[in-house]
Amino acid sequence: MKVRRDAWSHEDDLLLAETILRHIRDDSTQVAAFDEAGDELNRTSAACGYRWNAEVRTRYVDAVEIAKKQRKERKRTSDQKQRQKPESQTIDTKKLIHEIEQDAPVRSMSHLTLNFEDCITFLSTYSTKDSPELRSENNELVMENGRLKRENEELTLKYHQLIENRKKVIDEYTLLMSVFDQASTIEEKKYVN
């Protein structure tokens, strides 16, 4: 029977990631991966699925992409009944996870042996990240942000001026009403005398 355990250790996260990456590479389902990880970690598959989607997956984006490429390559080679990629180029999941954990901010994957197609894919997606369109859009947004800040300052100043004017109008109204009250009191006294 599986018992509820709240705290996830670093080792639990590693085992979960390794299991899911293996299932992705082997063209299995996430549900099967969560079930297997749940059995190994003595947790429910729902807990494993939640942990993967909420916390762990974002740390292994690159590894998931590589596992998907490996799955695609395996399908292609099994369909063609010949291997185009030597076995030495298959990535060890444990080693990959360890490297990603060590260099998480950098996401260095220099230990991988990549083929030419992988390099082209990476460079084509990398170059779009720093495109002139994005720089132009960024410049426009920076200019719009500055304009909106100035407009906000102007409106704030106008708001404070309106508050001051309102206070003056209320004071003048109060003074005028007191003058009317005094005038009516004087007028009443004239009629009484």
PDB file of C-alpha atoms in Angstrom, residues 35-175:
ATOM      1  CA  ASP A  35       2.749   4.539 -12.719  1.00  0.00           C
ATOM      2  CA  GLU A  36       6.277   3.132 -12.804  1.00  0.00           C
ATOM      3  CA  ALA A  37       7.729   6.092 -10.923  1.00  0.00           C
ATOM      4  CA  GLY A  38       4.930   5.826  -8.369  1.00  0.00           C
ATOM      5  CA  ASP A  39       5.747   2.156  -7.780  1.00  0.00           C
ATOM      6  CA  GLU A  40       9.461   2.911  -7.375  1.00  0.00           C
ATOM      7  CA  LEU A  41       8.885   5.926  -5.104  1.00  0.00           C
ATOM      8  CA  ASN A  42       5.960   4.441  -3.173  1.00  0.00           C
ATOM      9  CA  ARG A  43       3.713   7.310  -4.288  1.00  0.00           C
ATOM     10  CA  THR A  44       0.563   7.534  -6.356  1.00  0.00           C
ATOM     11  CA  SER A  45       0.842   8.053 -10.088  1.00  0.00           C
ATOM     12  CA  ALA A  46      -1.227  11.246  -9.643  1.00  0.00           C
ATOM     13  CA  ALA A  47       1.346  12.610  -7.175  1.00  0.00           C
ATOM     14  CA  CYS A  48       4.133  11.789  -9.623  1.00  0.00           C
ATOM     15  CA  GLY A  49       2.235  13.443 -12.479  1.00  0.00           C
ATOM     16  CA  TYR A  50       1.581  16.564 -10.436  1.00  0.00           C
ATOM     17  CA  ARG A  51       5.210  16.784  -9.296  1.00  0.00           C
ATOM     18  CA  TRP A  52       6.467  16.349 -12.862  1.00  0.00           C
ATOM     19  CA  ASN A  53       4.154  18.970 -14.348  1.00  0.00           C
ATOM     20  CA  ALA A  54       4.356  21.493 -11.504  1.00  0.00           C
ATOM     21  CA  GLU A  55       8.024  21.358 -10.528  1.00  0.00           C
ATOM     22  CA  VAL A  56      10.388  19.002 -12.300  1.00  0.00           C
ATOM     23  CA  ARG A  57       9.575  19.279 -16.016  1.00  0.00           C
ATOM     24  CA  THR A  58      10.801  22.870 -16.358  1.00  0.00           C
ATOM     25  CA  ARG A  59      14.295  21.795 -15.263  1.00  0.00           C
ATOM     26  CA  TYR A  60      14.476  19.143 -17.990  1.00  0.00           C
ATOM     27  CA  VAL A  61      13.178  20.933 -21.080  1.00  0.00           C
ATOM     28  CA  ASP A  62      16.353  20.227 -23.042  1.00  0.00           C
ATOM     29  CA  ALA A  63      16.475  16.597 -21.924  1.00  0.00           C
ATOM     30  CA  VAL A  64      12.831  16.068 -22.983  1.00  0.00           C
ATOM     31  CA  GLU A  65      13.599  17.484 -26.425  1.00  0.00           C
ATOM     32  CA  ILE A  66      16.593  15.182 -26.785  1.00  0.00           C
ATOM     33  CA  ALA A  67      14.544  12.176 -25.652  1.00  0.00           C
ATOM     34  CA  LYS A  68      11.891  13.053 -28.252  1.00  0.00           C
ATOM     35  CA  LYS A  69      14.573  13.284 -30.930  1.00  0.00           C
ATOM     36  CA  GLN A  70      15.930   9.919 -29.875  1.00  0.00           C
ATOM     37  CA  ARG A  71      12.429   8.428 -30.053  1.00  0.00           C
ATOM     38  CA  LYS A  72      11.964   9.872 -33.528  1.00  0.00           C
ATOM     39  CA  GLU A  73      15.348   8.570 -34.611  1.00  0.00           C
ATOM     40  CA  ARG A  74      14.559   5.109 -33.231  1.00  0.00           C
ATOM     41  CA  LYS A  75      11.273   5.038 -35.141  1.00  0.00           C
ATOM     42  CA  ARG A  76      13.005   6.140 -38.314  1.00  0.00           C
ATOM     43  CA  THR A  77      15.759   3.569 -38.013  1.00  0.00           C
ATOM     44  CA  SER A  78      13.397   0.742 -37.117  1.00  0.00           C
ATOM     45  CA  ASP A  79      11.241   1.595 -40.128  1.00  0.00           C
ATOM     46  CA  GLN A  80      14.273   1.573 -42.400  1.00  0.00           C
ATOM     47  CA  LYS A  81      15.724  -1.568 -40.734  1.00  0.00           C
ATOM     48  CA  GLN A  82      19.192   0.009 -40.608  1.00  0.00           C
ATOM     49  CA  ARG A  83      20.981   2.101 -38.065  1.00  0.00           C
ATOM     50  CA  GLN A  84      22.414   5.404 -39.235  1.00  0.00           C
ATOM     51  CA  LYS A  85      23.511   6.561 -35.785  1.00  0.00           C
ATOM     52  CA  PRO A  86      26.127   4.521 -33.871  1.00  0.00           C
ATOM     53  CA  GLU A  87      25.138   3.225 -30.417  1.00  0.00           C
ATOM     54  CA  SER A  88      27.876   5.364 -28.825  1.00  0.00           C
ATOM     55  CA  GLN A  89      25.839   8.465 -29.624  1.00  0.00           C
ATOM     56  CA  THR A  90      22.871   7.357 -27.513  1.00  0.00           C
ATOM     57  CA  ILE A  91      22.659   9.599 -24.468  1.00  0.00           C
ATOM     58  CA  ASP A  92      22.851   8.050 -21.017  1.00  0.00           C
ATOM     59  CA  THR A  93      19.842   9.450 -19.153  1.00  0.00           C
ATOM     60  CA  LYS A  94      21.485   9.377 -15.725  1.00  0.00           C
ATOM     61  CA  LYS A  95      24.562  11.194 -17.049  1.00  0.00           C
ATOM     62  CA  LEU A  96      22.387  13.746 -18.860  1.00  0.00           C
ATOM     63  CA  ILE A  97      20.300  14.434 -15.760  1.00  0.00           C
ATOM     64  CA  HIS A  98      23.435  14.815 -13.656  1.00  0.00           C
ATOM     65  CA  GLU A  99      24.920  17.304 -16.148  1.00  0.00           C
ATOM     66  CA  ILE A 100      21.699  19.318 -16.292  1.00  0.00           C
ATOM     67  CA  GLU A 101      21.473  19.395 -12.497  1.00  0.00           C
ATOM     68  CA  GLN A 102      25.078  20.587 -12.223  1.00  0.00           C
ATOM     69  CA  ASP A 103      24.781  23.305 -14.878  1.00  0.00           C
ATOM     70  CA  ALA A 104      21.073  24.122 -14.615  1.00  0.00           C
ATOM     71  CA  PRO A 105      21.383  27.884 -15.280  1.00  0.00           C
ATOM     72  CA  VAL A 106      23.760  27.368 -18.190  1.00  0.00           C
ATOM     73  CA  ARG A 107      22.136  24.197 -19.516  1.00  0.00           C
ATOM     74  CA  SER A 108      25.472  23.192 -21.010  1.00  0.00           C
ATOM     75  CA  MET A 109      25.241  20.004 -22.995  1.00  0.00           C
ATOM     76  CA  SER A 110      28.778  19.919 -24.365  1.00  0.00           C
ATOM     77  CA  HIS A 111      29.146  16.241 -23.425  1.00  0.00           C
ATOM     78  CA  LEU A 112      26.689  15.242 -26.137  1.00  0.00           C
ATOM     79  CA  THR A 113      27.723  13.987 -29.510  1.00  0.00           C
ATOM     80  CA  LEU A 114      25.395  15.762 -31.890  1.00  0.00           C
ATOM     81  CA  ASN A 115      24.874  15.072 -35.523  1.00  0.00           C
ATOM     82  CA  PHE A 116      24.743  17.707 -38.219  1.00  0.00           C
ATOM     83  CA  GLU A 117      20.932  17.815 -38.265  1.00  0.00           C
ATOM     84  CA  ASP A 118      20.827  18.539 -34.509  1.00  0.00           C
ATOM     85  CA  CYS A 119      23.261  21.434 -34.989  1.00  0.00           C
ATOM     86  CA  ILE A 120      21.204  22.932 -37.807  1.00  0.00           C
ATOM     87  CA  THR A 121      18.010  22.632 -35.770  1.00  0.00           C
ATOM     88  CA  PHE A 122      19.626  24.306 -32.778  1.00  0.00           C
ATOM     89  CA  LEU A 123      21.150  27.123 -34.812  1.00  0.00           C
ATOM     90  CA  SER A 124      17.944  27.831 -36.710  1.00  0.00           C
ATOM     91  CA  THR A 125      15.920  28.091 -33.486  1.00  0.00           C
ATOM     92  CA  TYR A 126      18.687  30.046 -31.748  1.00  0.00           C
ATOM     93  CA  SER A 127      18.934  32.657 -34.476  1.00  0.00           C
ATOM     94  CA  THR A 128      15.196  33.364 -34.313  1.00  0.00           C
ATOM     95  CA  LYS A 129      15.480  34.189 -30.623  1.00  0.00           C
ATOM     96  CA  ASP A 130      17.623  37.243 -31.396  1.00  0.00           C
ATOM     97  CA  SER A 131      15.932  38.356 -34.587  1.00  0.00           C
ATOM     98  CA  PRO A 132      15.668  41.975 -35.753  1.00  0.00           C
ATOM     99  CA  GLU A 133      11.875  41.716 -35.436  1.00  0.00           C
ATOM    100  CA  LEU A 134      12.177  40.896 -31.749  1.00  0.00           C
ATOM    101  CA  ARG A 135      14.670  43.708 -31.196  1.00  0.00           C
ATOM    102  CA  SER A 136      12.383  46.119 -33.027  1.00  0.00           C
ATOM    103  CA  GLU A 137       9.373  44.967 -31.022  1.00  0.00           C
ATOM    104  CA  ASN A 138      11.384  45.315 -27.816  1.00  0.00           C
ATOM    105  CA  ASN A 139      12.391  48.885 -28.730  1.00  0.00           C
ATOM    106  CA  GLU A 140       8.766  49.760 -29.488  1.00  0.00           C
ATOM    107  CA  LEU A 141       7.638  48.319 -26.171  1.00  0.00           C
ATOM    108  CA  VAL A 142      10.346  50.224 -24.290  1.00  0.00           C
ATOM    109  CA  MET A 143       9.256  53.464 -25.966  1.00  0.00           C
ATOM    110  CA  GLU A 144       5.582  52.736 -25.231  1.00  0.00           C
ATOM    111  CA  ASN A 145       6.446  51.951 -21.619  1.00  0.00           C
ATOM    112  CA  GLY A 146       8.227  55.325 -21.292  1.00  0.00           C
ATOM    113  CA  ARG A 147       5.264  57.139 -22.884  1.00  0.00           C
ATOM    114  CA  LEU A 148       2.824  55.420 -20.544  1.00  0.00           C
ATOM    115  CA  LYS A 149       4.966  56.297 -17.519  1.00  0.00           C
ATOM    116  CA  ARG A 150       4.993  59.978 -18.547  1.00  0.00           C
ATOM    117  CA  GLU A 151       1.236  59.889 -19.163  1.00  0.00           C
ATOM    118  CA  ASN A 152       0.733  58.299 -15.744  1.00  0.00           C
ATOM    119  CA  GLU A 153       2.797  61.043 -14.085  1.00  0.00           C
ATOM    120  CA  GLU A 154       0.788  63.743 -15.892  1.00  0.00           C
ATOM    121  CA  LEU A 155      -2.520  62.163 -14.886  1.00  0.00           C
ATOM    122  CA  THR A 156      -1.355  61.791 -11.290  1.00  0.00           C
ATOM    123  CA  LEU A 157      -0.423  65.490 -11.219  1.00  0.00           C
ATOM    124  CA  LYS A 158      -3.812  66.441 -12.699  1.00  0.00           C
ATOM    125  CA  TYR A 159      -5.562  64.234 -10.140  1.00  0.00           C
ATOM    126  CA  HIS A 160      -3.793  65.957  -7.252  1.00  0.00           C
ATOM    127  CA  GLN A 161      -4.630  69.373  -8.748  1.00  0.00           C
ATOM    128  CA  LEU A 162      -8.287  68.383  -9.009  1.00  0.00           C
ATOM    129  CA  ILE A 163      -8.284  67.255  -5.377  1.00  0.00           C
ATOM    130  CA  GLU A 164      -6.833  70.612  -4.321  1.00  0.00           C
ATOM    131  CA  ASN A 165      -9.379  72.502  -6.450  1.00  0.00           C
ATOM    132  CA  ARG A 166     -12.188  70.427  -4.962  1.00  0.00           C
ATOM    133  CA  LYS A 167     -11.024  71.305  -1.442  1.00  0.00           C
ATOM    134  CA  LYS A 168     -10.974  75.012  -2.389  1.00  0.00           C
ATOM    135  CA  VAL A 169     -14.480  74.807  -3.889  1.00  0.00           C
ATOM    136  CA  ILE A 170     -15.789  73.078  -0.752  1.00  0.00           C
ATOM    137  CA  ASP A 171     -14.162  75.701   1.474  1.00  0.00           C
ATOM    138  CA  GLU A 172     -15.603  78.543  -0.627  1.00  0.00           C
ATOM    139  CA  TYR A 173     -19.033  76.881  -0.650  1.00  0.00           C
ATOM    140  CA  THR A 174     -18.916  76.467   3.119  1.00  0.00           C
ATOM    141  CA  LEU A 175     -17.911  80.125   3.520  1.00  0.00           C
TER     142      LEU A 175
END
